Amino acid sequence: MRSKFKWIFALCLALSMQFAFAQEKTVTGVVSDETGPLPGANVILKSTKKGTQTDVDGKYSIKAKAGDVLLFSFIGMKDASATVGASNTVNMSLKSGDGVNLEEVVVTSQGIKKEKKALGYAVSTIKAEEFASKPSTDIARALTGKAPGVNIQATSGLSGSGTNIIIRGYSSITGSNQPLFVVDGIPFNADTNSDGNFLEGSTNASSRFLDLDPNSIESVSVLKGLSATTLYGSAGRNGVILVTTKSGNTKDINKKMEVSFSQSLYMTEIADLPDYQNNYGNGFDQAFTQAFSNWGPKFGVKGTQGIDANGMVDHPLAYYGAEIFPQFFETNQAGNLVAKKVLYAPQNNVEPFFRTGVVKTTSLNIGGRGENTSYNLGVGHTRDEGFIENNTYQRLNLNTGGSTKLSNGLTLSAIMNYVKTDKTAPPTAAGFGSNALAPSVFSNILYTPRSLDLFGMPYENPLDHSSVNYRTDIPNPRWTLKNSSDNESVRRYFGNFTASYDLNSWSNVSYRLSMDNYTQTKVYYINKGNGQPFDDEGFMRTTVNENLIYDHTFSYNFDTKIDKAENWNIEGTLGVNPRLEAYRYNYMASTVQFIYGFLEHQNFENNETYSESQSFNVVGMYASTTIGFKKYLYLNLQGRNDTYSSLQKSTRSLFYPSASLSFVPTDAFAGLKGNKYVNFLKFRLGYGSSAGFPDPYKTKIGLIARTNSFLQSDGTVINTLSQSNELGNPNLKPELVKELEFGMEGKFFNNRVGIDLSLYNKISTDLIIDRPLDPATGYDTTADNIAEVSNKGIELGLNLAVIKSETDGLSWNITTSFTKNKNIVESLGLGDVKLLPFAGFTNLGNFAVPGQPYGVIYGSSIKRDGNGNYIVGADGNYVEDNELKKIGDPNADWRATVINEVSYKNVTLGFQLEYQKGGDIYSTTAASLLSRGLTEDTDFDRSGTVVLPGVTTTGNINTTQIGWTQYGFNNSGFFINEQAIYDATNLRLREISLSYSLPKKLLERTPFGKISISFVGQNLWYKAFNFPKHLNFDPEVMSLGVGNGQGFDYLTGPTAKRYGFNFNLTF
Amino acid sequence: MKMKNNLLKWSFFLFVFTFVGCETIDLDQIENPSQPSVDLLDPVYAFNYIQLQLPDFVNSANTFTQRVTRQMAMSSGNTYDNAFAPVDSNTNWNIGYNLLNAVKIMEPKAITNREFYALGAAKVIRVYVLMTMVDVYGDIPYSEALQGSANLNPKFDRSADIYKGLLLELDDAIAVLGQTNNSNSEIQDLYYGSQANWITLAKTLKLKMYCNARLAGAELGVTISDKVNEILVANDYIDQQSEDFQFQYGNSRFTPNTRHPMYNDQYELGGGAYIANYMMWAMTTEKKFDLLVGGNGVVVDANLTYDPRIPFYFCKQVGDPGGLDSFTLPRRARPAHYDNEEYFSFYFPTSDDIRTPYLVSNWIGQTGITSNGYLGRDHGDNTGIPPDADKRTVAGIYPVGGAYGLSSSVQTGGDKGALGAGIMPMVLSSYVHFMLAEVALELPAAVTGTSISAAAELEAGIRASIKKTVNLIPDYPYATGSAPVSATLLSHENKYVTFVMNKYNSASINKLELIIKEYFLAAWGNGIEPYNAYRRTGYPSNLQPTLEQASGDYYYTAYYPSDSTVNNPNAPANLRTRKVFWDKAGLILH
């Protein structure tokens, strides 16, 4: 390896030998266009091809002799030239090119900026306005719907909860499908570090891109295809989200100094609650009991069905006895102490559980420049309160960056960020409509019996603070909210140091060291007294996760014309990129709390500890070149070789190439130049590939050592050593992902219509899956390269300037995006085995099945006869088919977004509508609300009987009558999984905003550059068409957490809506 | 300027090398720093692992077998179609093969180190696990199992072939245990104190296999009576309590939790699994003992005929569940087929009063519950769970290390009774006596040349079971007024034995069924033995039927686990009517 490094160094040194130092004078000047100085313009000495670029003030300085010709050029401008005369100053004013629109410059992989038209692949760029000062404090959520092909989904509406990002479908079955975040060139760890699995509430965990302050970001580029991400290596195989912060974007600061300030204030509420029925209360089979369900008597019933003659029932807490709750007892006429009665009547017992949270964000940014030096300083503070008590997310961001260009050609820049986040949230274990296996705040609240006055009674035992409820086997949700928490705090430092040295006018070498280091501490606890097994004694867990990424990039970059006629241009880069990723994990769990409410581990009787660490290196070497012909035909070739430290020697290295072609007919054919109808047209074709490496240490598995496995009665400690259940696979090799992409971009009808179309076909081969084994092999699982998954899709962006205004009159812009992705598991490579559960439960979860869409939901279904009729058992209920069958497909058929922007003078109205067609979800929320008879959907006349449509086991038409209680309780998804599956098709108003910026005229005499105020609402309205109407259920939840599971709702937290305003000020 | 330039350049490159050169380009990081390397495997600690996995294996086999034999209530479905799914067998299969793999992996090093004690004992455990799996599932992977990547789809061997292989393996284990152990190696034997005990167990396992395959000698290519006779004549098998093969649990609640799994389930919070009404009915009402039982289940009058095991087996949380509210006891009517005569008491088959239980253990007559029953669940009652966590009857001292003589809640966080320091019974001397009673009755040739007789073994089995039960924990806590008096216990034992032996000697009784019935009662806490016995003989024939009359086919074998059927193309189709080779009686079970 080392010898290869030396070889590259030698090459770079050889290329940099051609320094020329002649006796010349220094020519200076300012390059400008109609609007002012032009930074970044090229100034080239025609004779020697040496050149420079203008600085932020459009100034340049170059050594030249009298008589030399200087060439000036800038993207989108006509080239110009001037001859150096006696004067030492040459100023130049450039003009826009004929019929050529100012071409967009985009940031591509490894931070290389390119003209968009030279790209042979799709890049979506999202500007600051789209996500800064928005109600969502999570950068990813702020991007929802903004880029076609990118599916962003929150796990729940809780503040600080995780967010799942999938670009162009899932390409790995059991590996990660989350994209790489690169912030100012720093590979940024965006993991969602949860303790435990979804059953214990892993959805609560934050995704670490939450550490980014949307207000400090200048722009975001999404590299979707593999031909775009090849240079990032295996880490970029799921797409790359390139974030440029204001500190990183030192080039853009034109003014002397700019201070911008923004303040926003938003409210968060639960998106919606179900419409509860007010006719039936607690009970079963029309009799009043302390059931979980609401199949009790009709309200108003007296003297029957378990209701007293005066319409009263025993106080729900009376069964605790008079010693604990004397207030619920009275002495009757006979002198006996008897329980007080309460009226059997509907209560408002769910809505008060939720609150309106306040989200405040303040950010201040100062940027400016000195002579050859620019700097930026930013500070941001966010306090994001959720829609439920004890859910607050706070973040402090400090960032600074600067760049200086020395006169000797060396440019030094550095960026530093410090982030401090603190989150509290109630625990959100998966709920099943009865009780959760672990503390869970949402699992028990939504199905509170209609007749239980939850807020009119105590939630804790006054003697020992333990939970009290209408029955002992369900913790009071109010108690859970007060007594348990799942907290997270992060201290993070990330930054980079970059040095580049101009070897000559057309090449440079650069080195960048990036570091991202954070420590995430999670504290999870529940005080003693929730009445559940083991948790009743109290529990506390602290985990510390320290994560480190070191990334070095050494590159040689060049950009030059090849031939005299300057028709051919070649640019490129050669780089070496070693990266280290490491983490250290410490765990401590304590049980049996001593003093109630005191939360330190020494206050618990038993402690258990665990620790582990992991580290791997990927050394990448890459080369990329773009050959351009006359600025309308571009060929881009790239290749990267990655070597991974945790595979066996023979398989640890993989080379993967990519190539793309871009052709701009509107520049190529004279006939199309300046055309009124076709303003711009570009075709592109790309092929890309990438590697996927397994988690470390999969080829060789060590032993499992357990101390204190058992304690004999005489106190003898028994320790054990055993083999792992995982089988090491020494032949494991990297996954290979390949993608072919075709695209078309165009602007038509005087730039009123813009189209951006991409078609892609991506195939992941040698896909590594944690292949489950028949335990009879001695092992349960092994990592193996066996599966194949494909993604074929269309991404269509359409811009429509419905009304265009030259001045600041009325204008109306519509931006539409349409995404359709077909994600198919092509092969599992498991021989005759056709089912691989990879998320959820093994008998109800997301499965990989050859020929089927990725992650189809398998579970139990209603048994059918040969003709497809439902079979009804002798008890009048459907017979369950335990054999796993496909019961749903969580993948949406397609998604579309329509963003409207209407502006008149200084007022802008924007609204974003999103539609998802198809995609199934298994919903416990629906199952429990319907099974327990809570919503207006079940507010039918419950007397009499009903017959389920179907046939008996002998094939006759079913005639067995069942009560409405059975009908509702047994057929709403509690028993047969298929009955809890719903189509999640939905339409939502993702965002609506109204903004006003003060006219420039008013500001002319003030120190302010810009003042604006916006009112924004997010998720204010939605409709899931195929759910029972009164559930008001928002299917945009992911109870399996961030990862590969989708289409499950286990009551882990509803969605939120947010609304409020922001205020922006620059001076 | 030029020099400064060069200086800058070189210091820049030096800077790069300093960083790049060290940690980021180490490309050989194959082994997990957080796991001990495989070279560190020590047979002593591997054997500890095997010893501790065994009770977990039996416990996971119990969850299925105890429910289909009505020891515990089958409440996960109302018919056999929906009561269990392949996924329910995963735990048992996983633990089983994982344990077998641990035995395989320790073997080479144990041989090198001459650690024959641990190796031989591990081999005996291996056979016990495999024979149990054959008994529960029938054909299973054997000859091609445990080969790791060499064979990811092991074939399923015929159950008879596996039995044959296991008999040979026992000979091998006995030979290994016959060798002198490395004197420098000391093992922690959690079951016995010597290699000789393990040899006795190995021989008993042979006996157990032959007895179980009583009708299938041809499939094994042997004459069962000869083989049994050989073992009996050699007279080295488990026939006394000191030789019992059982796991002794501890009473530590946390770090580690060493308690009996059923204690963990029933004595914390939430009530735990229901005991089957049939089991409690068979112990009490079926023999008309329930009329004697008081609120705490303890009978102190030494003159009464009574099964002294009752209060040791079951612990009531409420004295009389008859008075519970309508929600605790569902309102649906007693199914008509529960009144069929075939489910009447075995001992009093003509008495109209002793019908199969319903809702609680002591449904009597046609009108319903009298007082002082035990609250369990009926077979196939999958209705919602009422708030009866502190009312259900829970397991008592035997075998879970629970409480004795209470009539109050044990939902108190594991502080009741013997704190869970019970046992996991596997092969007890009482079981062996019942096995011998069965072969003596059915295959008299097997006991020629010995003093063994069916009646004597039956009595020995009952007495061994009672002694084991009442003496399991010498100084257990008891509630006031329920103090056990050893003279009373002995009197009850004698009277109970007299009661049973009188029945046995009466002409009208089915002697084999009576033996199996007593075996069934003695096996409380182990579902494997009664599951085998039921399929071998069809007894007890009056097991409570499912609430839903059309129960579907019985589980003649358990479902293969989905972990196997989904991942191994050689796994046979899952049919409940598939039988183990020794299941030859052609019975229709319910």
PDB file of N, CA, C and O in Angstrom, chain B residues 75-90:
ATOM      1  N   SER B  75     -53.742 -21.362  25.764  1.00  0.00           N
ATOM      2  CA  SER B  75     -54.631 -20.208  25.602  1.00  0.00           C
ATOM      3  C   SER B  75     -54.269 -19.376  24.384  1.00  0.00           C
ATOM      4  O   SER B  75     -54.832 -18.321  24.163  1.00  0.00           O
ATOM      5  N   SER B  76     -53.335 -19.878  23.588  1.00  0.00           N
ATOM      6  CA  SER B  76     -52.912 -19.096  22.428  1.00  0.00           C
ATOM      7  C   SER B  76     -53.785 -19.365  21.208  1.00  0.00           C
ATOM      8  O   SER B  76     -53.582 -18.760  20.166  1.00  0.00           O
ATOM      9  N   GLY B  77     -54.732 -20.276  21.350  1.00  0.00           N
ATOM     10  CA  GLY B  77     -55.633 -20.535  20.229  1.00  0.00           C
ATOM     11  C   GLY B  77     -56.779 -21.377  20.723  1.00  0.00           C
ATOM     12  O   GLY B  77     -56.674 -22.045  21.750  1.00  0.00           O
ATOM     13  N   ASN B  78     -57.883 -21.346  20.003  1.00  0.00           N
ATOM     14  CA  ASN B  78     -59.020 -22.140  20.460  1.00  0.00           C
ATOM     15  C   ASN B  78     -59.133 -23.474  19.724  1.00  0.00           C
ATOM     16  O   ASN B  78     -59.973 -24.288  20.031  1.00  0.00           O
ATOM     17  N   THR B  79     -58.288 -23.651  18.712  1.00  0.00           N
ATOM     18  CA  THR B  79     -58.207 -24.960  18.064  1.00  0.00           C
ATOM     19  C   THR B  79     -56.727 -25.257  17.901  1.00  0.00           C
ATOM     20  O   THR B  79     -55.881 -24.379  18.066  1.00  0.00           O
ATOM     21  N   TYR B  80     -56.424 -26.510  17.536  1.00  0.00           N
ATOM     22  CA  TYR B  80     -55.008 -26.825  17.334  1.00  0.00           C
ATOM     23  C   TYR B  80     -54.442 -26.104  16.120  1.00  0.00           C
ATOM     24  O   TYR B  80     -53.239 -25.887  16.011  1.00  0.00           O
ATOM     25  N   ASP B  81     -55.339 -25.712  15.206  1.00  0.00           N
ATOM     26  CA  ASP B  81     -54.873 -24.979  14.029  1.00  0.00           C
ATOM     27  C   ASP B  81     -54.172 -23.686  14.417  1.00  0.00           C
ATOM     28  O   ASP B  81     -53.158 -23.321  13.844  1.00  0.00           O
ATOM     29  N   ASN B  82     -54.747 -22.989  15.355  1.00  0.00           N
ATOM     30  CA  ASN B  82     -54.191 -21.665  15.650  1.00  0.00           C
ATOM     31  C   ASN B  82     -53.504 -21.575  17.007  1.00  0.00           C
ATOM     32  O   ASN B  82     -53.090 -20.502  17.421  1.00  0.00           O
ATOM     33  N   ALA B  83     -53.393 -22.697  17.710  1.00  0.00           N
ATOM     34  CA  ALA B  83     -52.785 -22.622  19.039  1.00  0.00           C
ATOM     35  C   ALA B  83     -51.272 -22.442  18.976  1.00  0.00           C
ATOM     36  O   ALA B  83     -50.678 -21.762  19.792  1.00  0.00           O
ATOM     37  N   PHE B  84     -50.661 -23.068  17.987  1.00  0.00           N
ATOM     38  CA  PHE B  84     -49.207 -22.930  17.852  1.00  0.00           C
ATOM     39  C   PHE B  84     -48.879 -22.668  16.401  1.00  0.00           C
ATOM     40  O   PHE B  84     -49.618 -23.068  15.502  1.00  0.00           O
ATOM     41  N   ALA B  85     -47.787 -22.010  16.200  1.00  0.00           N
ATOM     42  CA  ALA B  85     -47.305 -21.749  14.845  1.00  0.00           C
ATOM     43  C   ALA B  85     -45.848 -22.208  14.802  1.00  0.00           C
ATOM     44  O   ALA B  85     -45.212 -22.348  15.850  1.00  0.00           O
ATOM     45  N   PRO B  86     -45.320 -22.447  13.611  1.00  0.00           N
ATOM     46  CA  PRO B  86     -43.920 -22.884  13.527  1.00  0.00           C
ATOM     47  C   PRO B  86     -42.970 -21.982  14.307  1.00  0.00           C
ATOM     48  O   PRO B  86     -42.005 -22.456  14.902  1.00  0.00           O
ATOM     49  N   VAL B  87     -43.277 -20.696  14.352  1.00  0.00           N
ATOM     50  CA  VAL B  87     -42.371 -19.768  15.032  1.00  0.00           C
ATOM     51  C   VAL B  87     -42.244 -20.106  16.522  1.00  0.00           C
ATOM     52  O   VAL B  87     -41.221 -19.838  17.152  1.00  0.00           O
ATOM     53  N   ASP B  88     -43.260 -20.764  17.076  1.00  0.00           N
ATOM     54  CA  ASP B  88     -43.215 -21.099  18.497  1.00  0.00           C
ATOM     55  C   ASP B  88     -42.169 -22.167  18.820  1.00  0.00           C
ATOM     56  O   ASP B  88     -41.820 -22.358  19.977  1.00  0.00           O
ATOM     57  N   SER B  89     -41.726 -22.900  17.817  1.00  0.00           N
ATOM     58  CA  SER B  89     -40.719 -23.932  18.073  1.00  0.00           C
ATOM     59  C   SER B  89     -39.293 -23.408  17.961  1.00  0.00           C
ATOM     60  O   SER B  89     -38.345 -24.126  18.257  1.00  0.00           O
ATOM     61  N   ASN B  90     -39.138 -22.158  17.533  1.00  0.00           N
ATOM     62  CA  ASN B  90     -37.792 -21.639  17.269  1.00  0.00           C
ATOM     63  C   ASN B  90     -36.869 -21.709  18.482  1.00  0.00           C
ATOM     64  O   ASN B  90     -35.730 -22.144  18.383  1.00  0.00           O
TER      65      ASN B  90
END
